[in-house]
């Protein structure tokens, strides 16, 4: 997979993405841990450096911010300034997400995506219940 980013760009991206995503990721991890699931975090050896890896269940969970990963929900909107800069960047993110997902599936992993908007207070319990349910039946 081609990565056209300069190191500066990449570290800028990562720091922005990480700082925004840290909280939702932690919420998911905490919940899973409390339910007795054990996982590895940010596994660099796997495509996309997945946030949460559950080897026992051969399952990977990506926790994704709706803006950075172009979720088809009310939270995502194209930036109104600097479009020529952001558009390709965001499209590339989405494309990379898809490629990583396919690579992981080829390696035999089940891939789940949890969106930031699904972790809002009123949806959190429902979202996590369905994840736990899927894990238990995997
Ligand atoms: Zn969303």
Tab-separated table of N, CA and C and ligand atoms in Angstrom:
chain	number	residue	atom	x	y	z
A	1	UNK	N	0.844	-1.195	0.000
A	1	UNK	CA	0.000	0.000	0.000
A	1	UNK	C	0.877	1.243	0.000
A	2	UNK	N	0.581	2.147	-0.897
A	2	UNK	CA	1.379	3.364	-0.986
A	2	UNK	C	0.990	4.334	0.131
A	3	UNK	N	1.977	4.919	0.695
A	3	UNK	CA	1.723	5.935	1.708
A	3	UNK	C	2.427	7.206	1.252
A	4	UNK	N	1.642	8.141	0.775
A	4	UNK	CA	2.223	9.321	0.163
A	4	UNK	C	2.537	10.428	1.159
A	5	UNK	N	2.375	10.148	2.418
A	5	UNK	CA	2.567	11.206	3.404
A	5	UNK	C	4.045	11.428	3.698
A	6	UNK	N	4.402	12.667	3.897
A	6	UNK	CA	5.730	12.962	4.411
A	6	UNK	C	5.694	12.635	5.912
A	7	UNK	N	6.859	12.399	6.517
A	7	UNK	CA	6.852	12.102	7.965
A	7	UNK	C	6.182	13.209	8.786
A	8	UNK	N	6.386	14.452	8.379
A	8	UNK	CA	5.792	15.567	9.129
A	8	UNK	C	4.267	15.481	9.072
A	9	UNK	N	3.777	15.253	7.857
A	9	UNK	CA	2.338	15.145	7.683
A	9	UNK	C	1.785	14.013	8.521
A	10	UNK	N	2.521	12.901	8.454
A	10	UNK	CA	2.031	11.717	9.137
A	10	UNK	C	1.957	11.955	10.636
A	11	UNK	N	2.985	12.543	11.192
A	11	UNK	CA	2.967	12.706	12.640
A	11	UNK	C	1.923	13.754	13.028
A	12	UNK	N	1.718	14.737	12.160
A	12	UNK	CA	0.650	15.712	12.414
A	12	UNK	C	-0.697	15.005	12.434
A	13	UNK	N	-0.928	14.201	11.393
A	13	UNK	CA	-2.175	13.436	11.327
A	13	UNK	C	-2.380	12.578	12.548
A	14	UNK	N	-1.359	11.818	12.860
A	14	UNK	CA	-1.491	10.869	13.944
A	14	UNK	C	-1.783	11.579	15.250
A	15	UNK	N	-1.100	12.687	15.470
A	15	UNK	CA	-1.319	13.353	16.751
A	15	UNK	C	-2.742	13.905	16.798
A	16	UNK	N	-3.216	14.429	15.666
A	16	UNK	CA	-4.585	14.946	15.642
A	16	UNK	C	-5.584	13.803	15.833
A	17	UNK	N	-5.372	12.745	15.070
A	17	UNK	CA	-6.325	11.644	15.119
A	17	UNK	C	-6.321	11.002	16.495
A	18	UNK	N	-5.144	10.752	16.995
A	18	UNK	CA	-5.034	10.113	18.310
A	18	UNK	C	-5.696	10.941	19.394
A	19	UNK	N	-5.378	12.234	19.396
A	19	UNK	CA	-5.884	13.022	20.522
A	19	UNK	C	-7.411	13.069	20.486
A	20	UNK	N	-7.979	13.022	19.275
A	20	UNK	CA	-9.437	13.060	19.187
A	20	UNK	C	-10.034	11.699	19.539
A	21	UNK	N	-9.352	10.631	19.157
A	21	UNK	CA	-9.921	9.297	19.324
A	21	UNK	C	-9.673	8.668	20.690
A	22	UNK	N	-8.756	9.208	21.437
A	22	UNK	CA	-8.349	8.549	22.674
A	22	UNK	C	-9.523	8.254	23.594
A	23	UNK	N	-10.369	9.207	23.778
A	23	UNK	CA	-11.437	9.006	24.748
A	23	UNK	C	-12.414	7.888	24.378
A	24	UNK	N	-12.976	7.905	23.181
A	24	UNK	CA	-13.884	6.806	22.811
A	24	UNK	C	-13.215	5.433	22.876
A	25	UNK	N	-11.965	5.342	22.441
A	25	UNK	CA	-11.242	4.067	22.525
A	25	UNK	C	-11.180	3.562	23.954
A	26	UNK	N	-10.861	4.486	24.846
A	26	UNK	CA	-10.731	4.103	26.252
A	26	UNK	C	-12.060	3.620	26.818
A	27	UNK	N	-13.137	4.260	26.404
A	27	UNK	CA	-14.466	3.854	26.882
A	27	UNK	C	-14.752	2.408	26.492
A	28	UNK	N	-14.425	2.085	25.245
A	28	UNK	CA	-14.679	0.735	24.750
A	28	UNK	C	-13.794	-0.267	25.482
A	29	UNK	N	-12.516	0.082	25.625
A	29	UNK	CA	-11.583	-0.828	26.312
A	29	UNK	C	-12.020	-1.093	27.747
A	30	UNK	N	-12.376	-0.040	28.441
A	30	UNK	CA	-12.791	-0.162	29.842
A	30	UNK	C	-13.969	-1.108	29.988
A	31	UNK	N	-14.933	-0.911	29.099
A	31	UNK	CA	-16.139	-1.726	29.155
A	31	UNK	C	-15.794	-3.191	28.919
A	32	UNK	N	-15.001	-3.436	27.876
A	32	UNK	CA	-14.633	-4.815	27.552
A	32	UNK	C	-13.857	-5.453	28.698
A	33	UNK	N	-12.946	-4.683	29.263
A	33	UNK	CA	-12.135	-5.202	30.359
A	33	UNK	C	-13.025	-5.611	31.536
A	34	UNK	N	-13.984	-4.739	31.853
A	34	UNK	CA	-14.897	-5.018	32.963
A	34	UNK	C	-15.737	-6.271	32.712
A	35	UNK	N	-15.965	-6.558	31.427
A	35	UNK	CA	-16.741	-7.751	31.064
A	35	UNK	C	-15.857	-8.994	30.985
A	36	UNK	N	-14.593	-8.836	31.290
A	36	UNK	CA	-13.681	-9.977	31.326
A	36	UNK	C	-12.913	-10.235	30.040
A	37	UNK	N	-13.070	-9.352	29.056
A	37	UNK	CA	-12.329	-9.535	27.814
A	37	UNK	C	-10.919	-8.981	27.967
A	38	UNK	N	-9.977	-9.686	27.377
A	38	UNK	CA	-8.592	-9.227	27.403
A	38	UNK	C	-8.161	-8.933	25.977
A	39	UNK	N	-7.430	-7.849	25.844
A	39	UNK	CA	-7.108	-7.372	24.503
A	39	UNK	C	-5.702	-6.808	24.474
A	40	UNK	N	-5.223	-6.581	23.271
A	40	UNK	CA	-3.987	-5.825	23.087
A	40	UNK	C	-4.333	-4.509	22.418
A	41	UNK	N	-3.579	-3.467	22.746
A	41	UNK	CA	-3.896	-2.158	22.184
A	41	UNK	C	-2.890	-1.753	21.114
A	42	UNK	N	-3.375	-1.006	20.132
A	42	UNK	CA	-2.531	-0.396	19.100
A	42	UNK	C	-1.449	-1.350	18.590
A	43	UNK	N	-1.885	-2.436	17.999
A	43	UNK	CA	-0.948	-3.459	17.548
A	43	UNK	C	-0.326	-3.043	16.206
A	44	UNK	N	0.911	-2.598	16.277
A	44	UNK	CA	1.579	-2.019	15.107
A	44	UNK	C	1.888	-3.045	14.031
A	45	UNK	N	1.982	-4.298	14.429
A	45	UNK	CA	2.314	-5.341	13.451
A	45	UNK	C	1.167	-5.625	12.491
A	46	UNK	N	-0.039	-5.250	12.871
A	46	UNK	CA	-1.202	-5.530	12.022
A	46	UNK	C	-1.565	-4.308	11.177
A	47	UNK	N	-2.116	-4.550	9.985
A	47	UNK	CA	-2.481	-3.421	9.110
A	47	UNK	C	-3.414	-2.444	9.826
A	48	UNK	N	-3.084	-1.160	9.741
A	48	UNK	CA	-3.928	-0.133	10.338
A	48	UNK	C	-3.695	0.090	11.819
A	49	UNK	N	-2.737	-0.652	12.392
A	49	UNK	CA	-2.439	-0.529	13.817
A	49	UNK	C	-3.726	-0.501	14.651
A	50	UNK	N	-4.439	-1.641	14.673
A	50	UNK	CA	-5.773	-1.640	15.292
A	50	UNK	C	-5.757	-1.214	16.764
A	51	UNK	N	-6.815	-0.496	17.141
A	51	UNK	CA	-6.955	0.029	18.498
A	51	UNK	C	-7.085	-1.094	19.532
A	52	UNK	N	-7.897	-2.074	19.170
A	52	UNK	CA	-8.223	-3.140	20.118
A	52	UNK	C	-8.161	-4.479	19.386
A	53	UNK	N	-7.314	-5.371	19.884
A	53	UNK	CA	-7.156	-6.689	19.265
A	53	UNK	C	-7.470	-7.753	20.307
A	54	UNK	N	-8.404	-8.634	19.971
A	54	UNK	CA	-8.772	-9.711	20.895
A	54	UNK	C	-8.355	-11.040	20.271
A	55	UNK	N	-7.122	-11.477	20.573
A	55	UNK	CA	-6.591	-12.674	19.902
A	55	UNK	C	-7.457	-13.908	20.142
A	56	UNK	N	-7.983	-14.042	21.346
A	56	UNK	CA	-8.772	-15.214	21.693
A	56	UNK	C	-10.012	-15.343	20.805
A	57	UNK	N	-10.539	-14.201	20.382
A	57	UNK	CA	-11.755	-14.182	19.563
A	57	UNK	C	-11.438	-13.913	18.097
A	58	UNK	N	-10.129	-13.809	17.824
A	58	UNK	CA	-9.675	-13.518	16.463
A	58	UNK	C	-10.436	-12.305	15.907
A	59	UNK	N	-10.628	-11.315	16.759
A	59	UNK	CA	-11.425	-10.142	16.393
A	59	UNK	C	-10.652	-8.855	16.656
A	60	UNK	N	-10.887	-7.913	15.752
A	60	UNK	CA	-10.265	-6.602	15.856
A	60	UNK	C	-11.357	-5.552	15.913
A	61	UNK	N	-11.179	-4.581	16.795
A	61	UNK	CA	-12.149	-3.491	16.876
A	61	UNK	C	-11.432	-2.176	16.593
A	62	UNK	N	-11.948	-1.472	15.594
A	62	UNK	CA	-11.481	-0.119	15.329
A	62	UNK	C	-12.495	0.852	15.923
A	63	UNK	N	-12.003	1.801	16.685
A	63	UNK	CA	-12.878	2.849	17.185
A	63	UNK	C	-12.572	4.084	16.345
A	64	UNK	N	-13.554	4.538	15.586
A	64	UNK	CA	-13.275	5.577	14.609
A	64	UNK	C	-14.065	6.858	14.829
A	65	UNK	N	-13.357	7.946	14.697
A	65	UNK	CA	-13.994	9.259	14.770
A	65	UNK	C	-14.775	9.516	13.492
A	66	UNK	N	-15.973	10.053	13.643
A	66	UNK	CA	-16.857	10.221	12.480
A	66	UNK	C	-16.279	11.206	11.469
A	67	UNK	N	-15.603	12.226	11.922
A	67	UNK	CA	-15.045	13.204	10.996
A	67	UNK	C	-13.867	12.625	10.233
A	68	UNK	N	-12.895	12.092	10.923
A	68	UNK	CA	-11.661	11.634	10.286
A	68	UNK	C	-11.845	10.435	9.400
A	69	UNK	N	-12.884	9.671	9.686
A	69	UNK	CA	-13.072	8.440	8.924
A	69	UNK	C	-14.359	8.468	8.111
A	70	UNK	N	-14.895	9.659	7.917
A	70	UNK	CA	-15.985	9.870	6.979
A	70	UNK	C	-17.195	8.984	7.232
A	71	UNK	N	-17.695	9.021	8.443
A	71	UNK	CA	-18.882	8.223	8.743
A	71	UNK	C	-20.108	8.861	8.104
A	72	UNK	N	-20.978	8.014	7.586
A	72	UNK	CA	-22.200	8.490	6.958
A	72	UNK	C	-23.244	8.796	8.042
A	73	UNK	N	-22.950	9.815	8.831
A	73	UNK	CA	-23.853	10.190	9.917
A	73	UNK	C	-23.834	11.709	10.034
A	74	UNK	N	-24.670	12.234	10.887
A	74	UNK	CA	-24.786	13.693	11.006
A	74	UNK	C	-23.514	14.383	11.459
A	75	UNK	N	-22.594	13.640	12.027
A	75	UNK	CA	-21.385	14.257	12.552
A	75	UNK	C	-20.363	14.592	11.488
A	76	UNK	N	-20.468	13.889	10.380
A	76	UNK	CA	-19.486	14.154	9.345
A	76	UNK	C	-19.977	15.256	8.424
A	77	UNK	N	-19.118	16.211	8.162
A	77	UNK	CA	-19.427	17.208	7.139
A	77	UNK	C	-18.097	17.637	6.537
A	78	UNK	N	-18.125	17.932	5.258
A	78	UNK	CA	-16.910	18.375	4.609
A	78	UNK	C	-16.517	19.742	5.160
A	79	UNK	N	-15.231	19.917	5.430
A	79	UNK	CA	-14.785	21.230	5.905
A	79	UNK	C	-15.136	22.295	4.866
A	80	UNK	N	-15.478	23.477	5.339
A	80	UNK	CA	-15.871	24.530	4.400
A	80	UNK	C	-14.684	25.395	3.975
A	81	UNK	N	-13.593	25.312	4.724
A	81	UNK	CA	-12.400	26.031	4.261
A	81	UNK	C	-11.292	25.027	3.980
A	82	UNK	N	-10.346	25.429	3.144
A	82	UNK	CA	-9.213	24.560	2.811
A	82	UNK	C	-9.641	23.229	2.222
A	83	UNK	N	-10.696	23.250	1.440
A	83	UNK	CA	-11.238	21.990	0.916
A	83	UNK	C	-10.225	21.197	0.102
A	84	UNK	N	-9.437	21.926	-0.688
A	84	UNK	CA	-8.478	21.225	-1.552
A	84	UNK	C	-7.432	20.489	-0.717
A	85	UNK	N	-7.270	20.893	0.515
A	85	UNK	CA	-6.343	20.206	1.407
A	85	UNK	C	-7.038	19.032	2.114
A	86	UNK	N	-8.208	19.278	2.636
A	86	UNK	CA	-8.871	18.267	3.469
A	86	UNK	C	-9.526	17.149	2.681
A	87	UNK	N	-10.108	17.504	1.550
A	87	UNK	CA	-10.858	16.480	0.818
A	87	UNK	C	-10.030	15.244	0.487
A	88	UNK	N	-8.876	15.431	-0.192
A	88	UNK	CA	-8.086	14.232	-0.512
A	88	UNK	C	-7.609	13.497	0.736
A	89	UNK	N	-7.332	14.263	1.770
A	89	UNK	CA	-6.848	13.673	3.014
A	89	UNK	C	-7.901	12.753	3.638
A	90	UNK	N	-9.108	13.252	3.696
A	90	UNK	CA	-10.178	12.483	4.321
A	90	UNK	C	-10.552	11.286	3.447
A	91	UNK	N	-10.585	11.520	2.137
A	91	UNK	CA	-10.876	10.410	1.227
A	91	UNK	C	-9.820	9.318	1.337
A	92	UNK	N	-8.573	9.746	1.503
A	92	UNK	CA	-7.474	8.790	1.633
A	92	UNK	C	-7.620	7.987	2.925
A	93	UNK	N	-8.013	8.667	3.981
A	93	UNK	CA	-8.277	7.975	5.249
A	93	UNK	C	-9.301	6.865	5.057
A	94	UNK	N	-10.410	7.220	4.418
A	94	UNK	CA	-11.509	6.268	4.229
A	94	UNK	C	-11.044	5.093	3.370
A	95	UNK	N	-10.272	5.412	2.349
A	95	UNK	CA	-9.769	4.373	1.457
A	95	UNK	C	-8.830	3.435	2.218
A	96	UNK	N	-7.973	4.031	3.028
A	96	UNK	CA	-7.025	3.248	3.811
A	96	UNK	C	-7.755	2.358	4.816
A	97	UNK	N	-8.803	2.902	5.438
A	97	UNK	CA	-9.603	2.095	6.372
A	97	UNK	C	-10.101	0.829	5.683
A	98	UNK	N	-10.630	1.033	4.468
A	98	UNK	CA	-11.196	-0.073	3.719
A	98	UNK	C	-10.117	-1.101	3.369
A	99	UNK	N	-8.958	-0.609	2.922
A	99	UNK	CA	-7.865	-1.516	2.557
A	99	UNK	C	-7.378	-2.304	3.766
A	100	UNK	N	-7.228	-1.620	4.890
A	100	UNK	CA	-6.763	-2.302	6.097
A	100	UNK	C	-7.747	-3.384	6.528
A	101	UNK	N	-9.008	-3.043	6.428
A	101	UNK	CA	-10.051	-3.982	6.820
A	101	UNK	C	-9.957	-5.246	5.956
A	102	UNK	N	-9.795	-5.043	4.650
A	102	UNK	CA	-9.697	-6.194	3.746
A	102	UNK	C	-8.459	-7.041	4.033
A	103	UNK	N	-7.345	-6.367	4.296
A	103	UNK	CA	-6.117	-7.098	4.604
A	103	UNK	C	-6.289	-7.943	5.860
A	104	UNK	N	-6.913	-7.354	6.864
A	104	UNK	CA	-7.110	-8.074	8.120
A	104	UNK	C	-8.041	-9.268	7.927
A	105	UNK	N	-9.079	-9.053	7.132
A	105	UNK	CA	-10.002	-10.166	6.866
A	105	UNK	C	-9.297	-11.288	6.111
A	106	UNK	N	-8.414	-10.897	5.192
A	106	UNK	CA	-7.627	-11.907	4.473
A	106	UNK	C	-6.750	-12.697	5.430
A	107	UNK	N	-6.319	-12.054	6.498
A	107	UNK	CA	-5.478	-12.731	7.486
A	107	UNK	C	-6.321	-13.546	8.473
A	108	UNK	N	-7.634	-13.531	8.271
A	108	UNK	CA	-8.504	-14.366	9.090
A	108	UNK	C	-9.132	-13.672	10.276
A	109	UNK	N	-8.989	-12.359	10.358
A	109	UNK	CA	-9.578	-11.633	11.474
A	109	UNK	C	-11.008	-11.211	11.172
A	110	UNK	N	-11.832	-11.203	12.205
A	110	UNK	CA	-13.132	-10.555	12.120
A	110	UNK	C	-12.911	-9.092	12.497
A	111	UNK	N	-13.406	-8.193	11.686
A	111	UNK	CA	-13.166	-6.771	11.938
A	111	UNK	C	-14.475	-6.068	12.282
A	112	UNK	N	-14.470	-5.389	13.412
A	112	UNK	CA	-15.633	-4.592	13.796
A	112	UNK	C	-15.228	-3.122	13.845
A	113	UNK	N	-16.149	-2.284	13.442
A	113	UNK	CA	-15.908	-0.850	13.518
A	113	UNK	C	-16.920	-0.237	14.462
A	114	UNK	N	-16.419	0.503	15.426
A	114	UNK	CA	-17.308	1.234	16.323
A	114	UNK	C	-17.105	2.711	16.050
A	115	UNK	N	-18.194	3.407	15.802
A	115	UNK	CA	-18.109	4.827	15.508
A	115	UNK	C	-18.334	5.644	16.767
A	116	UNK	N	-17.636	6.757	16.762
A	116	UNK	CA	-17.729	7.704	17.866
A	116	UNK	C	-19.190	8.032	18.227
A	117	UNK	N	-20.012	8.229	17.195
A	117	UNK	CA	-21.406	8.627	17.454
A	117	UNK	C	-22.197	7.496	18.112
A	118	UNK	N	-21.730	6.261	17.978
A	118	UNK	CA	-22.431	5.132	18.598
A	118	UNK	C	-22.059	4.994	20.074
A	119	UNK	N	-21.102	5.805	20.491
A	119	UNK	CA	-20.634	5.724	21.877
A	119	UNK	C	-21.177	6.870	22.728
A	120	UNK	N	-22.060	7.660	22.133
A	120	UNK	CA	-22.714	8.707	22.905
A	120	UNK	C	-23.480	8.057	24.041
A	121	UNK	N	-23.627	8.794	25.114
A	121	UNK	CA	-24.227	8.248	26.331
A	121	UNK	C	-25.468	7.392	26.088
A	122	UNK	N	-26.397	7.922	25.298
A	122	UNK	CA	-27.671	7.209	25.144
A	122	UNK	C	-27.570	5.947	24.280
A	123	UNK	N	-26.499	5.813	23.509
A	123	UNK	CA	-26.340	4.621	22.666
A	123	UNK	C	-25.298	3.644	23.201
A	124	UNK	N	-24.510	4.119	24.157
A	124	UNK	CA	-23.317	3.387	24.574
A	124	UNK	C	-23.616	1.937	24.992
A	125	UNK	N	-24.559	1.802	25.905
A	125	UNK	CA	-24.888	0.482	26.442
A	125	UNK	C	-25.330	-0.478	25.318
A	126	UNK	N	-26.165	0.030	24.441
A	126	UNK	CA	-26.681	-0.766	23.337
A	126	UNK	C	-25.544	-1.187	22.390
A	127	UNK	N	-24.681	-0.243	22.074
A	127	UNK	CA	-23.545	-0.520	21.194
A	127	UNK	C	-22.643	-1.576	21.807
A	128	UNK	N	-22.324	-1.401	23.077
A	128	UNK	CA	-21.396	-2.330	23.723
A	128	UNK	C	-22.028	-3.712	23.894
A	129	UNK	N	-23.329	-3.729	24.192
A	129	UNK	CA	-24.018	-5.019	24.302
A	129	UNK	C	-23.931	-5.795	23.010
A	130	UNK	N	-24.090	-5.094	21.902
A	130	UNK	CA	-24.067	-5.806	20.628
A	130	UNK	C	-22.654	-6.291	20.294
A	131	UNK	N	-21.639	-5.531	20.694
A	131	UNK	CA	-20.263	-5.990	20.485
A	131	UNK	C	-19.984	-7.247	21.316
A	132	UNK	N	-20.357	-7.168	22.579
A	132	UNK	CA	-20.121	-8.306	23.484
A	132	UNK	C	-20.848	-9.544	22.947
A	133	UNK	N	-22.070	-9.315	22.474
A	133	UNK	CA	-22.865	-10.388	21.919
A	133	UNK	C	-22.168	-11.044	20.724
A	134	UNK	N	-21.675	-10.222	19.831
A	134	UNK	CA	-20.971	-10.737	18.652
A	134	UNK	C	-19.709	-11.500	19.068
A	135	UNK	N	-18.986	-10.959	20.051
A	135	UNK	CA	-17.765	-11.638	20.502
A	135	UNK	C	-18.080	-13.005	21.072
A	136	UNK	N	-19.130	-13.068	21.869
A	136	UNK	CA	-19.479	-14.329	22.508
A	136	UNK	C	-19.917	-15.384	21.518
A	137	UNK	N	-20.428	-14.935	20.377
A	137	UNK	CA	-20.875	-15.875	19.356
A	137	UNK	C	-19.889	-16.058	18.225
A	138	UNK	N	-18.712	-15.467	18.386
A	138	UNK	CA	-17.742	-15.580	17.278
A	138	UNK	C	-17.013	-16.910	17.318
B	1	LIG	ZN1	-20.931	8.778	13.131
